[in-house]
PDB file of C-alpha atoms in Angstrom:
ATOM      1  CA  UNK S1135       3.695 -17.981  -0.367  1.00 69.00           C
ATOM      2  CA  UNK S1136       1.733 -18.738   2.300  1.00 66.00           C
ATOM      3  CA  UNK S1137      -1.714 -19.885   1.161  1.00 90.00           C
ATOM      4  CA  UNK S1138      -5.363 -19.863   2.629  1.00 95.00           C
ATOM      5  CA  UNK S1139      -7.893 -21.482   0.962  1.00 95.00           C
ATOM      6  CA  UNK S1140     -11.446 -21.733   1.847  1.00 96.00           C
ATOM      7  CA  UNK S1141     -13.737 -24.556   0.917  1.00 91.00           C
ATOM      8  CA  UNK S1142     -15.863 -23.015  -1.249  1.00 92.00           C
ATOM      9  CA  UNK S1143     -16.579 -19.013  -3.225  1.00 93.00           C
ATOM     10  CA  UNK S1144     -20.437 -18.760  -3.299  1.00 96.00           C
ATOM     11  CA  UNK S1145     -22.546 -20.883  -0.929  1.00 96.00           C
ATOM     12  CA  UNK S1146     -26.633 -20.803  -0.950  1.00 97.00           C
ATOM     13  CA  UNK S1147     -28.411 -22.210   1.690  1.00 97.00           C
ATOM     14  CA  UNK S1148     -32.055 -22.732   3.644  1.00 97.00           C
ATOM     15  CA  UNK S1149     -33.032 -20.938   6.896  1.00 97.00           C
ATOM     16  CA  UNK S1150     -32.298 -23.290   9.116  1.00 97.00           C
ATOM     17  CA  UNK S1151     -29.909 -25.735   7.737  1.00 97.00           C
ATOM     18  CA  UNK S1152     -26.785 -26.553   9.464  1.00 97.00           C
ATOM     19  CA  UNK S1153     -23.497 -25.029   7.453  1.00 97.00           C
ATOM     20  CA  UNK S1154     -19.943 -25.611   7.175  1.00 97.00           C
ATOM     21  CA  UNK S1155     -16.998 -23.600   6.497  1.00 97.00           C
ATOM     22  CA  UNK S1156     -14.379 -25.106   5.410  1.00 97.00           C
ATOM     23  CA  UNK S1157     -10.763 -23.355   6.105  1.00 97.00           C
ATOM     24  CA  UNK S1158      -7.176 -24.962   5.503  1.00 97.00           C
ATOM     25  CA  UNK S1159      -3.242 -23.342   5.569  1.00 96.00           C
ATOM     26  CA  UNK S1160      -0.330 -24.404   4.220  1.00 94.00           C
ATOM     27  CA  UNK S1161       2.301 -22.469   6.408  1.00 89.00           C
ATOM     28  CA  UNK S1162       1.544 -23.852  10.040  1.00 90.00           C
ATOM     29  CA  UNK S1163       0.414 -21.177  12.015  1.00 90.00           C
ATOM     30  CA  UNK S1164      -0.572 -21.519  15.259  1.00 90.00           C
ATOM     31  CA  UNK S1165      -3.032 -19.081  15.181  1.00 90.00           C
ATOM     32  CA  UNK S1166      -6.831 -18.854  12.852  1.00 93.00           C
ATOM     33  CA  UNK S1167      -9.707 -16.894  12.674  1.00 94.00           C
ATOM     34  CA  UNK S1168     -13.087 -16.282  11.380  1.00 97.00           C
ATOM     35  CA  UNK S1169     -14.282 -12.707  10.624  1.00 96.00           C
ATOM     36  CA  UNK S1170     -17.613 -11.563   8.566  1.00 96.00           C
ATOM     37  CA  UNK S1171     -17.334  -8.747   6.355  1.00 95.00           C
ATOM     38  CA  UNK S1172     -20.009  -6.709   5.714  1.00 94.00           C
ATOM     39  CA  UNK S1173     -21.304  -3.454   3.912  1.00 90.00           C
ATOM     40  CA  UNK S1174     -20.394   0.019   6.176  1.00 88.00           C
ATOM     41  CA  UNK S1175     -19.104  -2.728   8.852  1.00 91.00           C
ATOM     42  CA  UNK S1176     -15.769  -3.659   7.702  1.00 91.00           C
ATOM     43  CA  UNK S1177     -14.483  -7.193   9.402  1.00 93.00           C
ATOM     44  CA  UNK S1178     -15.482  -8.612  13.468  1.00 94.00           C
ATOM     45  CA  UNK S1179     -13.875 -10.998  14.439  1.00 93.00           C
ATOM     46  CA  UNK S1180     -16.097 -14.012  14.827  1.00 96.00           C
ATOM     47  CA  UNK S1181     -13.892 -16.722  16.918  1.00 95.00           C
ATOM     48  CA  UNK S1182     -10.556 -17.020  16.684  1.00 91.00           C
ATOM     49  CA  UNK S1183      -8.084 -20.359  17.592  1.00 92.00           C
ATOM     50  CA  UNK S1184      -4.397 -19.964  18.864  1.00 88.00           C
ATOM     51  CA  UNK S1185      -3.932 -23.758  18.658  1.00 89.00           C
ATOM     52  CA  UNK S1186      -5.341 -26.877  17.860  1.00 92.00           C
ATOM     53  CA  UNK S1187      -8.551 -27.560  19.918  1.00 88.00           C
ATOM     54  CA  UNK S1188      -8.630 -24.058  21.701  1.00 89.00           C
ATOM     55  CA  UNK S1189     -11.241 -21.592  20.675  1.00 92.00           C
ATOM     56  CA  UNK S1190     -11.817 -18.136  21.638  1.00 91.00           C
ATOM     57  CA  UNK S1191     -15.146 -15.794  21.035  1.00 93.00           C
ATOM     58  CA  UNK S1192     -14.866 -13.384  18.988  1.00 91.00           C
ATOM     59  CA  UNK S1193     -17.180  -9.994  18.833  1.00 90.00           C
ATOM     60  CA  UNK S1194     -20.050 -11.772  17.052  1.00 95.00           C
ATOM     61  CA  UNK S1195     -20.088 -15.256  18.182  1.00 96.00           C
ATOM     62  CA  UNK S1196     -23.816 -15.704  18.861  1.00 96.00           C
ATOM     63  CA  UNK S1197     -25.547 -18.626  16.357  1.00 96.00           C
ATOM     64  CA  UNK S1198     -21.918 -19.582  15.285  1.00 97.00           C
ATOM     65  CA  UNK S1199     -19.774 -22.422  16.936  1.00 97.00           C
ATOM     66  CA  UNK S1200     -16.064 -23.158  15.264  1.00 97.00           C
ATOM     67  CA  UNK S1201     -13.736 -26.649  15.340  1.00 96.00           C
ATOM     68  CA  UNK S1202     -10.142 -27.059  15.178  1.00 96.00           C
ATOM     69  CA  UNK S1203      -8.816 -30.742  14.935  1.00 95.00           C
ATOM     70  CA  UNK S1204      -6.086 -30.368  13.017  1.00 95.00           C
ATOM     71  CA  UNK S1205      -3.593 -27.662  13.106  1.00 95.00           C
ATOM     72  CA  UNK S1206      -4.248 -26.367   9.367  1.00 96.00           C
ATOM     73  CA  UNK S1207      -7.694 -26.533   8.734  1.00 97.00           C
ATOM     74  CA  UNK S1208     -10.518 -24.579  11.027  1.00 97.00           C
ATOM     75  CA  UNK S1209     -13.824 -24.673  10.435  1.00 97.00           C
ATOM     76  CA  UNK S1210     -17.075 -22.190  10.828  1.00 98.00           C
ATOM     77  CA  UNK S1211     -20.022 -23.743  11.415  1.00 98.00           C
ATOM     78  CA  UNK S1212     -23.560 -22.394  11.562  1.00 97.00           C
ATOM     79  CA  UNK S1213     -25.690 -24.402  13.588  1.00 94.00           C
ATOM     80  CA  UNK S1214     -29.171 -23.108  12.271  1.00 97.00           C
ATOM     81  CA  UNK S1215     -28.943 -20.769   9.758  1.00 97.00           C
ATOM     82  CA  UNK S1216     -30.651 -17.407   9.267  1.00 97.00           C
ATOM     83  CA  UNK S1217     -31.251 -14.678   7.150  1.00 97.00           C
ATOM     84  CA  UNK S1218     -28.826 -12.645   9.027  1.00 96.00           C
ATOM     85  CA  UNK S1219     -26.141 -14.139   8.482  1.00 98.00           C
ATOM     86  CA  UNK S1220     -26.228 -13.882   5.022  1.00 98.00           C
ATOM     87  CA  UNK S1221     -22.566 -12.240   4.242  1.00 97.00           C
ATOM     88  CA  UNK S1222     -18.953 -12.610   3.073  1.00 96.00           C
ATOM     89  CA  UNK S1223     -16.827 -15.196   5.750  1.00 97.00           C
ATOM     90  CA  UNK S1224     -12.887 -14.450   5.713  1.00 96.00           C
ATOM     91  CA  UNK S1225     -10.804 -16.824   7.544  1.00 96.00           C
ATOM     92  CA  UNK S1226      -7.083 -15.929   8.199  1.00 94.00           C
ATOM     93  CA  UNK S1227      -4.089 -17.143   9.865  1.00 92.00           C
ATOM     94  CA  UNK S1228      -0.927 -16.225  11.505  1.00 89.00           C
ATOM     95  CA  UNK S1229       2.294 -16.875  13.574  1.00 84.00           C
ATOM     96  CA  UNK S1230       1.556 -16.098  17.185  1.00 78.00           C
ATOM     97  CA  UNK S1231       1.698 -13.052  19.151  1.00 69.00           C
ATOM     98  CA  UNK S1232      -1.239 -12.253  16.429  1.00 56.00           C
ATOM     99  CA  UNK S1233      -1.185  -9.180  17.231  1.00 61.00           C
ATOM    100  CA  UNK S1234       1.704  -8.033  15.945  1.00 66.00           C
ATOM    101  CA  UNK S1235       2.182 -10.790  13.075  1.00 76.00           C
ATOM    102  CA  UNK S1236       0.618 -10.279   9.428  1.00 86.00           C
ATOM    103  CA  UNK S1237      -2.699 -11.521   9.031  1.00 90.00           C
ATOM    104  CA  UNK S1238      -2.870 -13.950   5.864  1.00 92.00           C
ATOM    105  CA  UNK S1239      -7.171 -14.221   4.150  1.00 95.00           C
ATOM    106  CA  UNK S1240      -8.423 -16.817   2.770  1.00 95.00           C
ATOM    107  CA  UNK S1241     -10.559 -15.344  -0.518  1.00 94.00           C
ATOM    108  CA  UNK S1242     -13.885 -15.438   1.459  1.00 95.00           C
ATOM    109  CA  UNK S1243     -17.175 -17.035   1.055  1.00 96.00           C
ATOM    110  CA  UNK S1244     -19.692 -15.520   0.104  1.00 96.00           C
ATOM    111  CA  UNK S1245     -23.059 -16.933   1.422  1.00 97.00           C
ATOM    112  CA  UNK S1246     -26.550 -16.369   0.879  1.00 97.00           C
ATOM    113  CA  UNK S1247     -29.123 -17.939   3.260  1.00 97.00           C
ATOM    114  CA  UNK S1248     -32.879 -17.970   1.623  1.00 97.00           C
TER     115      UNK S1248
ATOM    116  CA  UNK C 370     -10.909  -0.740  23.975  1.00 69.00           C
ATOM    117  CA  UNK C 371      -8.935  -0.131  20.951  1.00 79.00           C
ATOM    118  CA  UNK C 372     -11.436   1.230  17.666  1.00 87.00           C
ATOM    119  CA  UNK C 373     -10.643   2.633  14.209  1.00 93.00           C
ATOM    120  CA  UNK C 374     -12.549   4.858  12.402  1.00 94.00           C
ATOM    121  CA  UNK C 375     -12.302   5.248   8.449  1.00 96.00           C
ATOM    122  CA  UNK C 376     -14.130   8.202   7.744  1.00 90.00           C
ATOM    123  CA  UNK C 377     -14.596   8.203   3.725  1.00 94.00           C
ATOM    124  CA  UNK C 378     -16.228   4.737   2.690  1.00 94.00           C
ATOM    125  CA  UNK C 379     -15.453   5.367  -0.990  1.00 96.00           C
ATOM    126  CA  UNK C 380     -12.493   8.217  -2.818  1.00 97.00           C
ATOM    127  CA  UNK C 381     -12.701   8.704  -6.430  1.00 97.00           C
ATOM    128  CA  UNK C 382      -9.512  10.029  -7.857  1.00 97.00           C
ATOM    129  CA  UNK C 383      -8.391  10.525 -11.745  1.00 97.00           C
ATOM    130  CA  UNK C 384      -5.199   8.454 -12.315  1.00 97.00           C
ATOM    131  CA  UNK C 385      -2.244  10.172 -11.691  1.00 97.00           C
ATOM    132  CA  UNK C 386      -3.565  12.119  -9.523  1.00 97.00           C
ATOM    133  CA  UNK C 387      -2.526  11.713  -5.651  1.00 97.00           C
ATOM    134  CA  UNK C 388      -4.159  10.090  -2.890  1.00 97.00           C
ATOM    135  CA  UNK C 389      -5.013  10.475   1.200  1.00 97.00           C
ATOM    136  CA  UNK C 390      -6.617   7.694   2.949  1.00 98.00           C
ATOM    137  CA  UNK C 391      -7.698   8.491   6.481  1.00 97.00           C
ATOM    138  CA  UNK C 392      -7.601   6.361   9.362  1.00 97.00           C
ATOM    139  CA  UNK C 393      -7.963   7.448  12.926  1.00 96.00           C
ATOM    140  CA  UNK C 394      -7.075   5.076  16.164  1.00 93.00           C
ATOM    141  CA  UNK C 395      -7.936   5.371  19.653  1.00 89.00           C
ATOM    142  CA  UNK C 396      -6.093   3.510  22.292  1.00 78.00           C
ATOM    143  CA  UNK C 397      -4.934   4.264  26.066  1.00 70.00           C
ATOM    144  CA  UNK C 398      -1.790   2.226  24.979  1.00 75.00           C
ATOM    145  CA  UNK C 399       1.063   1.581  22.335  1.00 76.00           C
ATOM    146  CA  UNK C 400      -0.253   0.350  19.518  1.00 83.00           C
ATOM    147  CA  UNK C 401       0.773  -1.868  16.148  1.00 88.00           C
ATOM    148  CA  UNK C 402      -1.216   0.086  12.730  1.00 91.00           C
ATOM    149  CA  UNK C 403      -1.833  -2.038   9.480  1.00 94.00           C
ATOM    150  CA  UNK C 404      -2.925  -1.057   6.153  1.00 96.00           C
ATOM    151  CA  UNK C 405      -4.744  -3.797   3.906  1.00 96.00           C
ATOM    152  CA  UNK C 406      -6.093  -4.103   0.668  1.00 97.00           C
ATOM    153  CA  UNK C 407      -8.717  -6.061  -1.175  1.00 95.00           C
ATOM    154  CA  UNK C 408      -8.768  -6.410  -4.246  1.00 94.00           C
ATOM    155  CA  UNK C 409     -12.143  -7.348  -6.070  1.00 89.00           C
ATOM    156  CA  UNK C 410     -13.218 -10.852  -5.211  1.00 85.00           C
ATOM    157  CA  UNK C 411     -10.094 -10.966  -3.358  1.00 88.00           C
ATOM    158  CA  UNK C 412      -9.335 -11.766   0.896  1.00 89.00           C
ATOM    159  CA  UNK C 413      -7.433  -9.281   2.360  1.00 94.00           C
ATOM    160  CA  UNK C 414      -3.416  -8.656   1.887  1.00 94.00           C
ATOM    161  CA  UNK C 415      -0.711  -6.347   4.060  1.00 94.00           C
ATOM    162  CA  UNK C 416      -0.123  -3.557   2.576  1.00 95.00           C
ATOM    163  CA  UNK C 417       2.063  -2.093   4.815  1.00 94.00           C
ATOM    164  CA  UNK C 418       2.260  -2.555   9.196  1.00 92.00           C
ATOM    165  CA  UNK C 419       4.059   0.527  11.702  1.00 91.00           C
ATOM    166  CA  UNK C 420       5.185  -1.983  14.783  1.00 86.00           C
ATOM    167  CA  UNK C 421       8.088   0.689  15.508  1.00 83.00           C
ATOM    168  CA  UNK C 422      11.048   2.702  14.491  1.00 85.00           C
ATOM    169  CA  UNK C 423      10.813   5.106  12.026  1.00 86.00           C
ATOM    170  CA  UNK C 424       7.235   6.590  11.745  1.00 89.00           C
ATOM    171  CA  UNK C 425       7.059   6.293   7.782  1.00 93.00           C
ATOM    172  CA  UNK C 426       6.738   3.452   6.831  1.00 92.00           C
ATOM    173  CA  UNK C 427       6.274   2.242   2.886  1.00 91.00           C
ATOM    174  CA  UNK C 428       4.956  -0.606   0.472  1.00 91.00           C
ATOM    175  CA  UNK C 429       6.644  -1.401  -2.529  1.00 84.00           C
ATOM    176  CA  UNK C 430       4.076  -0.457  -4.899  1.00 89.00           C
ATOM    177  CA  UNK C 431       4.371   3.405  -3.648  1.00 94.00           C
ATOM    178  CA  UNK C 432       1.985   3.625  -0.916  1.00 96.00           C
ATOM    179  CA  UNK C 433       3.278   5.429   2.345  1.00 97.00           C
ATOM    180  CA  UNK C 434       2.150   5.705   5.974  1.00 97.00           C
ATOM    181  CA  UNK C 435       2.929   7.698   8.725  1.00 94.00           C
ATOM    182  CA  UNK C 436       2.269   7.276  12.441  1.00 93.00           C
ATOM    183  CA  UNK C 437       1.216  10.839  13.790  1.00 92.00           C
ATOM    184  CA  UNK C 438       0.906   9.752  17.865  1.00 89.00           C
ATOM    185  CA  UNK C 439      -0.116  13.160  18.879  1.00 90.00           C
ATOM    186  CA  UNK C 440      -3.230  13.081  15.999  1.00 91.00           C
ATOM    187  CA  UNK C 441      -3.709   9.378  16.583  1.00 92.00           C
ATOM    188  CA  UNK C 442      -3.628   9.115  13.224  1.00 94.00           C
ATOM    189  CA  UNK C 443      -2.240   6.705  10.595  1.00 96.00           C
ATOM    190  CA  UNK C 444      -3.285   8.369   7.319  1.00 97.00           C
ATOM    191  CA  UNK C 445      -2.481   5.975   3.773  1.00 97.00           C
ATOM    192  CA  UNK C 446      -1.125   8.307   0.503  1.00 97.00           C
ATOM    193  CA  UNK C 447       0.360   7.420  -2.973  1.00 97.00           C
ATOM    194  CA  UNK C 448       1.087  10.813  -4.911  1.00 97.00           C
ATOM    195  CA  UNK C 449       0.055   9.151  -8.226  1.00 97.00           C
ATOM    196  CA  UNK C 450      -2.407   6.623  -8.145  1.00 97.00           C
ATOM    197  CA  UNK C 451      -2.806   4.235 -10.381  1.00 96.00           C
ATOM    198  CA  UNK C 452      -6.607   1.934 -12.158  1.00 96.00           C
ATOM    199  CA  UNK C 453      -4.619  -0.905 -10.850  1.00 95.00           C
ATOM    200  CA  UNK C 454      -4.824   0.759  -6.967  1.00 97.00           C
ATOM    201  CA  UNK C 455      -8.743   0.841  -7.307  1.00 97.00           C
ATOM    202  CA  UNK C 456      -9.427  -1.988  -4.246  1.00 97.00           C
ATOM    203  CA  UNK C 457     -10.966  -1.552  -0.938  1.00 96.00           C
ATOM    204  CA  UNK C 458      -8.261  -0.210   1.731  1.00 97.00           C
ATOM    205  CA  UNK C 459      -8.953  -1.581   5.511  1.00 96.00           C
ATOM    206  CA  UNK C 460      -6.725   0.555   8.377  1.00 96.00           C
ATOM    207  CA  UNK C 461      -6.518  -1.694  11.679  1.00 93.00           C
ATOM    208  CA  UNK C 462      -5.335  -1.518  14.946  1.00 90.00           C
ATOM    209  CA  UNK C 463      -3.787  -4.217  18.119  1.00 84.00           C
ATOM    210  CA  UNK C 464      -2.678  -2.742  21.359  1.00 74.00           C
ATOM    211  CA  UNK C 465       0.912  -4.383  21.938  1.00 57.00           C
ATOM    212  CA  UNK C 466       1.079  -5.192  25.546  1.00 55.00           C
ATOM    213  CA  UNK C 467       1.390  -8.358  25.461  1.00 54.00           C
ATOM    214  CA  UNK C 468      -0.380 -11.984  25.018  1.00 54.00           C
ATOM    215  CA  UNK C 469      -2.738 -12.184  21.994  1.00 61.00           C
ATOM    216  CA  UNK C 470      -4.368  -8.848  21.728  1.00 65.00           C
ATOM    217  CA  UNK C 471      -7.239  -8.655  18.842  1.00 76.00           C
ATOM    218  CA  UNK C 472      -6.617  -7.012  15.932  1.00 85.00           C
ATOM    219  CA  UNK C 473      -9.156  -4.247  15.150  1.00 89.00           C
ATOM    220  CA  UNK C 474     -10.537  -3.367  11.737  1.00 93.00           C
ATOM    221  CA  UNK C 475     -11.954   0.098  10.543  1.00 94.00           C
ATOM    222  CA  UNK C 476     -14.726   0.040   8.099  1.00 95.00           C
ATOM    223  CA  UNK C 477     -12.748   0.199   4.817  1.00 96.00           C
ATOM    224  CA  UNK C 478     -12.501   2.799   2.024  1.00 97.00           C
ATOM    225  CA  UNK C 479     -13.092   2.195  -1.106  1.00 96.00           C
ATOM    226  CA  UNK C 480     -10.755   4.118  -3.196  1.00 97.00           C
ATOM    227  CA  UNK C 481     -12.319   4.095  -7.010  1.00 97.00           C
ATOM    228  CA  UNK C 482      -9.811   5.568  -9.628  1.00 97.00           C
ATOM    229  CA  UNK C 483     -11.117   6.978 -12.664  1.00 96.00           C
ATOM    230  CA  UNK C 484      -9.515   7.060 -15.971  1.00 95.00           C
TER     231      UNK C 484
END
């Protein structure tokens, strides 16, 4: 079974803090993704990575950065957290050719920025 | 650009009744279509997908979806729902035109099964 784990299920941070969300997958997948999920908006892609040290912006990259130093790990960084970044963050991974490959999701991190 | 529309944000249905969750997409090229399910407090997991071939695809837990190219739809159906089907369902589309093509998700439909 593919397993995607996220470092925290719940996180509370203050405005202006630097926040790290970690994601690890154990299936040697090339592609990894970060989404945010908000009621009524569905899933929106923040960043994705198709290889180590490679990254591509998604639909809403502003205020976020990512890091992929190892194949199995993909980190999402909020350089200076703001209240409008309060959301559920979902990490996913897939084999190459992500357009037709199943994405495997982690359980999510619910982030509250005060 | 591709897009996905799930018009129903919530669908209440009695246990053992049939259900249809609607999904329409727009795209100018051939597409791959997916339904994902998110149970409470969990991440999304694939329910079923259409890549090519038979337009009717089925999941292991009794759901089915039919790709209708002329109506640009991929509605999800189940003839008899169970309490355990209570979840949020997301339709997704990607364009199969080579290279990495982003998967676009709909806004989700919450299925509430009433005992």
